Amino acid sequence: MTKGFKGSGVEQPAALHPDEIQRNLKTARLGKKIHYFSEIDSTNNYAYKLAQTGAAEGEVVIANGQMQGKGRLGRSWVSPPDVNVYLSVILRPKFAPVHAPQLTLMSGVALAETIQAFIPRAPEIKWPNDILVGGKKLAGILTEASCEDDRILFVVVGIGVNLNFPQELMPEAIKATATSILTLTNQPVDRLDFARRLIQGLDQCYGDLEERGFPAMASRWERFFSLRGKRVRVEGPGGSVLGKAVGIAGDGALILEDEKGVSQRVIAGDVFPMDT
Ligand code: BTN
């Protein structure tokens, strides 16, 4: 069954029903239970509440559209119905809260590797978790954690990807800075197929992170890290920091090198390249 996105002429599956996502879903832990909404405020909000009331690791919340999609740093995430993927996954990792950012980076790897199969060029990861193609944002990750007594109770990993979002229908606020797979390839994406592959990718990366540890995941992440060796400015909660981006640390911090060659760690903020 297909349904067109109004005005786009694009045909895509009408819904992301759990049964259909679960058909042929090859995962060890993720997606055994999927909660679907045709419209919701935010899949992250719902997943967070579910986790607080005892939902199991691996439960997924997915929506056809969000009314109050949330982005990082208090921003909103434009979430029209019918065209994109908005999903949140509940994880209950056994490691200490200090390592929680590794889950964001692990999710970035899964997301970038999934996207790579749908577009003719490699996506770039802008630390910590923006997925860009040609400098424009294609997808984002919002990770929210609940911790107690130095242990992680749960982490919600929320992912939004612009799939069949026609450029001309994007709001002015993002039109010049965002892109979609439809824009990049001129081909509509099967959302079910994309969602299934993304859940599988997250499941595999989560297993790999547990089995092989962060260094192996960090080197996969760095393959998509477009700013390595570039001079950047990071706008963080404590002001701006300048330096050359050299990589990421074991706790997910961005490592910058200042003009004297001294390393600095950045744990939060937005990165802006200074070279063209
Ligand atoms: C960002 O780049 O600012 C992060 C965007 C994250 C958006 C996703 S869409 C699914 C999940 N639910 C939300 O409200 N936000 C995340």
Short mmCIF file of C-alpha atoms and ligand atoms in Angstrom, two decimals:
data_model
loop_
_atom_site.label_atom_id
_atom_site.label_comp_id
_atom_site.label_asym_id
_atom_site.label_seq_id
_atom_site.Cartn_x
_atom_site.Cartn_y
_atom_site.Cartn_z
CA MET A 1 0.00 0.00 0.00
CA THR A 2 1.36 3.42 -0.85
CA LYS A 3 0.39 6.94 -0.10
CA GLY A 4 1.69 10.15 -1.64
CA PHE A 5 3.10 13.03 0.40
CA LYS A 6 0.83 15.95 -0.46
CA GLY A 7 2.21 17.95 -3.34
CA SER A 8 5.40 15.96 -3.73
CA GLY A 9 4.31 13.34 -6.22
CA VAL A 10 6.35 10.90 -4.11
CA GLU A 11 4.96 7.47 -3.38
CA GLN A 12 5.94 5.67 -0.20
CA PRO A 13 4.61 3.10 2.24
CA ALA A 14 1.58 4.40 4.09
CA ALA A 15 2.77 3.42 7.54
CA LEU A 16 5.64 2.01 9.52
CA HIS A 17 3.63 -0.74 11.17
CA PRO A 18 5.55 -2.81 13.72
CA ASP A 19 4.55 -6.13 12.11
CA GLU A 20 6.01 -5.06 8.82
CA ILE A 21 9.22 -3.72 10.36
CA GLN A 22 9.60 -6.94 12.34
CA ARG A 23 9.14 -9.12 9.25
CA ASN A 24 12.70 -10.27 8.41
CA LEU A 25 14.17 -8.11 11.18
CA LYS A 26 17.48 -9.70 12.11
CA THR A 27 18.42 -8.44 15.56
CA ALA A 28 19.59 -9.91 18.84
CA ARG A 29 17.94 -7.35 21.11
CA LEU A 30 16.43 -4.36 19.35
CA GLY A 31 12.92 -4.13 17.97
CA LYS A 32 11.43 -7.23 19.61
CA LYS A 33 8.74 -4.81 20.77
CA ILE A 34 7.87 -1.78 18.65
CA HIS A 35 5.41 0.96 19.63
CA TYR A 36 4.00 2.78 16.60
CA PHE A 37 2.19 6.12 16.49
CA SER A 38 0.79 7.86 13.46
CA GLU A 39 1.31 11.12 15.36
CA ILE A 40 3.01 11.80 18.68
CA ASP A 41 4.62 14.76 20.46
CA SER A 42 8.08 13.18 20.51
CA THR A 43 9.18 9.55 20.28
CA ASN A 44 11.96 10.40 22.76
CA ASN A 45 9.45 11.68 25.34
CA TYR A 46 7.35 8.55 24.97
CA ALA A 47 10.33 6.19 25.10
CA TYR A 48 11.66 7.98 28.19
CA LYS A 49 8.31 7.50 29.98
CA LEU A 50 8.18 3.86 28.87
CA ALA A 51 11.69 3.28 30.21
CA GLN A 52 10.80 4.92 33.53
CA THR A 53 7.94 2.46 33.90
CA GLY A 54 10.07 -0.59 33.22
CA ALA A 55 10.20 -1.07 29.44
CA ALA A 56 12.79 -3.61 28.36
CA GLU A 57 16.07 -2.91 26.63
CA GLY A 58 15.58 -2.80 22.88
CA GLU A 59 12.01 -1.51 22.81
CA VAL A 60 11.53 0.91 19.92
CA VAL A 61 9.12 3.83 19.55
CA ILE A 62 8.50 4.94 15.97
CA ALA A 63 6.18 7.59 14.58
CA ASN A 64 4.86 8.66 11.22
CA GLY A 65 5.04 12.29 12.36
CA GLN A 66 5.93 14.29 15.48
CA MET A 67 4.22 17.45 16.69
CA GLN A 68 7.05 18.49 19.00
CA GLY A 69 10.10 16.70 17.70
CA LYS A 70 13.09 17.59 19.84
CA GLY A 71 16.62 18.36 18.67
CA ARG A 72 19.82 18.84 20.64
CA LEU A 73 20.43 21.85 22.85
CA GLY A 74 16.71 22.62 23.22
CA ARG A 75 16.11 22.96 19.50
CA SER A 76 13.16 21.50 17.64
CA TRP A 77 13.28 18.80 14.98
CA VAL A 78 11.06 19.39 11.96
CA SER A 79 8.95 16.22 11.79
CA PRO A 80 6.24 16.28 9.11
CA PRO A 81 4.13 13.13 8.60
CA ASP A 82 4.57 10.52 5.84
CA VAL A 83 8.05 11.36 4.64
CA ASN A 84 10.78 10.66 7.17
CA VAL A 85 11.81 8.29 9.95
CA TYR A 86 11.56 9.29 13.61
CA LEU A 87 12.44 6.59 16.09
CA SER A 88 13.73 6.13 19.62
CA VAL A 89 15.36 3.08 21.13
CA ILE A 90 15.62 2.19 24.82
CA LEU A 91 19.00 0.83 25.91
CA ARG A 92 20.08 -0.38 29.33
CA PRO A 93 23.88 -0.58 29.06
CA LYS A 94 25.90 -2.06 31.88
CA PHE A 95 28.67 0.54 31.84
CA ALA A 96 29.16 3.68 33.98
CA PRO A 97 27.47 7.01 33.12
CA VAL A 98 30.80 8.52 32.11
CA HIS A 99 30.73 6.21 29.08
CA ALA A 100 27.17 7.12 28.02
CA PRO A 101 28.41 9.44 25.18
CA GLN A 102 29.83 6.31 23.54
CA LEU A 103 26.25 5.33 22.78
CA THR A 104 25.71 8.54 20.83
CA LEU A 105 28.85 7.90 18.81
CA MET A 106 27.94 4.22 18.33
CA SER A 107 24.50 5.35 17.06
CA GLY A 108 26.22 7.79 14.71
CA VAL A 109 28.17 4.91 13.20
CA ALA A 110 25.01 2.80 12.74
CA LEU A 111 23.16 5.74 11.23
CA ALA A 112 25.98 6.80 8.88
CA GLU A 113 26.52 3.20 7.72
CA THR A 114 22.77 2.76 7.09
CA ILE A 115 22.54 6.04 5.16
CA GLN A 116 25.63 5.17 3.12
CA ALA A 117 23.72 2.32 1.47
CA PHE A 118 21.12 4.77 0.13
CA ILE A 119 23.26 7.56 -1.32
CA PRO A 120 26.12 7.63 -3.83
CA ARG A 121 28.65 9.31 -1.50
CA ALA A 122 29.74 8.87 2.07
CA PRO A 123 27.91 10.92 4.68
CA GLU A 124 29.95 12.93 7.17
CA ILE A 125 29.55 12.96 10.92
CA LYS A 126 29.86 16.37 12.52
CA TRP A 127 30.77 15.79 16.14
CA PRO A 128 29.02 14.69 18.14
CA ASN A 129 26.16 13.35 16.10
CA ASP A 130 24.98 15.40 13.11
CA ILE A 131 24.94 13.52 9.84
CA LEU A 132 25.74 15.82 6.96
CA VAL A 133 26.04 15.36 3.22
CA GLY A 134 27.71 18.13 1.25
CA GLY A 135 27.63 20.27 4.39
CA LYS A 136 23.83 19.95 4.81
CA LYS A 137 22.11 18.15 7.62
CA LEU A 138 20.44 14.88 6.71
CA ALA A 139 19.91 13.29 10.13
CA GLY A 140 20.39 13.89 13.84
CA ILE A 141 20.59 11.98 17.10
CA LEU A 142 19.30 13.05 20.49
CA THR A 143 20.47 10.87 23.38
CA GLU A 144 18.80 11.23 26.78
CA ALA A 145 19.99 9.25 29.78
CA SER A 146 18.71 8.53 33.27
CA CYS A 147 21.36 7.65 35.84
CA GLU A 148 21.42 6.82 39.55
CA ASP A 149 24.30 6.16 41.95
CA ASP A 150 26.90 6.03 39.23
CA ARG A 151 24.98 3.61 37.07
CA ILE A 152 22.93 4.10 33.93
CA LEU A 153 19.28 3.19 34.42
CA PHE A 154 18.50 3.65 30.75
CA VAL A 155 19.40 5.64 27.68
CA VAL A 156 16.97 6.75 24.99
CA VAL A 157 18.59 7.14 21.58
CA GLY A 158 16.34 9.20 19.31
CA ILE A 159 17.04 9.41 15.60
CA GLY A 160 15.47 11.55 12.91
CA VAL A 161 16.35 11.13 9.23
CA ASN A 162 15.12 13.19 6.29
CA LEU A 163 14.22 10.61 3.70
CA ASN A 164 11.50 11.73 1.29
CA PHE A 165 11.28 15.32 2.51
CA PRO A 166 11.06 17.48 -0.65
CA GLN A 167 13.39 20.48 -0.39
CA GLU A 168 10.67 22.87 -1.52
CA LEU A 169 8.42 21.80 1.36
CA MET A 170 11.04 22.35 4.07
CA PRO A 171 10.38 25.36 6.29
CA GLU A 172 12.51 28.43 5.54
CA ALA A 173 14.41 27.96 8.81
CA ILE A 174 16.05 24.75 7.55
CA LYS A 175 15.66 24.88 3.75
CA ALA A 176 19.19 26.15 3.12
CA THR A 177 20.92 24.01 5.74
CA ALA A 178 19.09 20.66 5.52
CA THR A 179 18.85 17.98 2.89
CA SER A 180 17.05 14.67 2.36
CA ILE A 181 17.82 11.43 0.57
CA LEU A 182 15.16 12.36 -1.99
CA THR A 183 16.98 15.63 -2.69
CA LEU A 184 20.33 13.86 -2.97
CA THR A 185 19.26 11.01 -5.22
CA ASN A 186 15.97 12.05 -6.77
CA GLN A 187 14.70 8.63 -5.67
CA PRO A 188 12.13 8.07 -2.92
CA VAL A 189 13.24 5.76 -0.13
CA ASP A 190 11.19 2.87 1.21
CA ARG A 191 10.79 4.01 4.82
CA LEU A 192 10.09 0.50 6.10
CA ASP A 193 13.27 -0.81 4.56
CA PHE A 194 15.24 2.13 5.95
CA ALA A 195 13.79 1.77 9.46
CA ARG A 196 14.45 -2.00 9.48
CA ARG A 197 18.06 -1.54 8.36
CA LEU A 198 18.64 1.22 10.89
CA ILE A 199 17.34 -0.90 13.78
CA GLN A 200 19.52 -3.80 12.59
CA GLY A 201 22.54 -1.51 12.31
CA LEU A 202 21.99 -0.16 15.83
CA ASP A 203 21.62 -3.69 17.18
CA GLN A 204 24.87 -4.80 15.56
CA CYS A 205 26.83 -1.72 16.60
CA TYR A 206 25.54 -2.01 20.18
CA GLY A 207 26.69 -5.64 20.26
CA ASP A 208 30.06 -4.69 18.74
CA LEU A 209 30.55 -1.91 21.29
CA GLU A 210 29.92 -4.36 24.12
CA GLU A 211 32.10 -7.10 22.68
CA ARG A 212 35.03 -5.16 21.25
CA GLY A 213 34.96 -1.96 23.29
CA PHE A 214 35.03 1.66 22.25
CA PRO A 215 38.38 1.89 20.37
CA ALA A 216 37.08 -0.34 17.56
CA MET A 217 33.87 1.70 17.35
CA ALA A 218 35.85 4.97 17.47
CA SER A 219 37.85 3.98 14.40
CA ARG A 220 34.61 3.23 12.50
CA TRP A 221 33.29 6.61 13.65
CA GLU A 222 36.45 8.40 12.51
CA ARG A 223 35.97 7.12 8.96
CA PHE A 224 33.02 9.53 8.73
CA PHE A 225 34.68 12.33 10.69
CA SER A 226 35.11 15.03 8.08
CA LEU A 227 36.71 17.64 10.33
CA ARG A 228 39.83 15.71 11.28
CA GLY A 229 42.87 17.95 10.86
CA LYS A 230 40.69 21.03 10.25
CA ARG A 231 40.65 24.17 12.33
CA VAL A 232 37.35 24.47 14.14
CA ARG A 233 35.49 26.66 16.58
CA VAL A 234 33.35 24.92 19.18
CA GLU A 235 30.53 26.91 20.77
CA GLY A 236 29.88 25.22 24.08
CA PRO A 237 28.14 25.98 27.36
CA GLY A 238 31.35 27.59 28.68
CA GLY A 239 32.03 29.77 25.59
CA SER A 240 34.01 29.14 22.44
CA VAL A 241 37.11 27.02 22.00
CA LEU A 242 39.38 27.13 18.94
CA GLY A 243 41.73 24.45 17.73
CA LYS A 244 42.52 21.71 15.25
CA ALA A 245 40.18 18.71 15.47
CA VAL A 246 42.29 15.60 15.95
CA GLY A 247 39.80 12.90 16.98
CA ILE A 248 37.65 11.60 19.80
CA ALA A 249 38.57 10.28 23.24
CA GLY A 250 37.41 7.09 24.91
CA ASP A 251 34.58 8.92 26.64
CA GLY A 252 33.38 10.47 23.39
CA ALA A 253 34.95 13.90 24.00
CA LEU A 254 36.22 15.82 20.96
CA ILE A 255 39.97 16.36 21.11
CA LEU A 256 41.26 19.69 19.84
CA GLU A 257 44.87 20.75 19.59
CA ASP A 258 45.65 24.41 20.20
CA GLU A 259 48.31 26.45 18.42
CA LYS A 260 50.98 25.26 20.87
CA GLY A 261 50.09 21.63 20.22
CA VAL A 262 48.36 21.25 23.60
CA SER A 263 45.33 18.93 23.60
CA GLN A 264 41.98 20.14 24.86
CA ARG A 265 38.87 18.06 25.48
CA VAL A 266 35.43 19.32 24.52
CA ILE A 267 32.43 17.49 25.91
CA ALA A 268 29.49 19.52 24.58
CA GLY A 269 28.81 22.12 21.95
CA ASP A 270 28.42 22.86 18.26
CA VAL A 271 31.41 22.59 15.95
CA PHE A 272 32.02 25.07 13.13
CA PRO A 273 34.80 24.59 10.57
CA MET A 274 37.03 27.66 10.16
CA ASP A 275 38.82 26.62 6.96
CA THR A 276 36.98 26.42 3.70
C1 BTN B 1 19.58 16.98 16.50
O1 BTN B 1 20.35 16.84 15.54
O2 BTN B 1 19.39 18.09 17.00
C2 BTN B 1 18.90 15.76 17.06
C3 BTN B 1 17.62 15.47 16.36
C4 BTN B 1 16.93 14.22 16.88
C5 BTN B 1 15.54 14.05 16.31
C6 BTN B 1 14.93 12.75 16.70
S1 BTN B 1 13.46 12.40 15.80
C7 BTN B 1 13.13 11.04 16.84
C8 BTN B 1 13.49 11.46 18.24
N1 BTN B 1 12.37 12.13 18.87
C9 BTN B 1 12.62 13.42 19.11
O3 BTN B 1 11.82 14.24 19.62
N2 BTN B 1 13.86 13.72 18.69
C10 BTN B 1 14.55 12.57 18.16
#
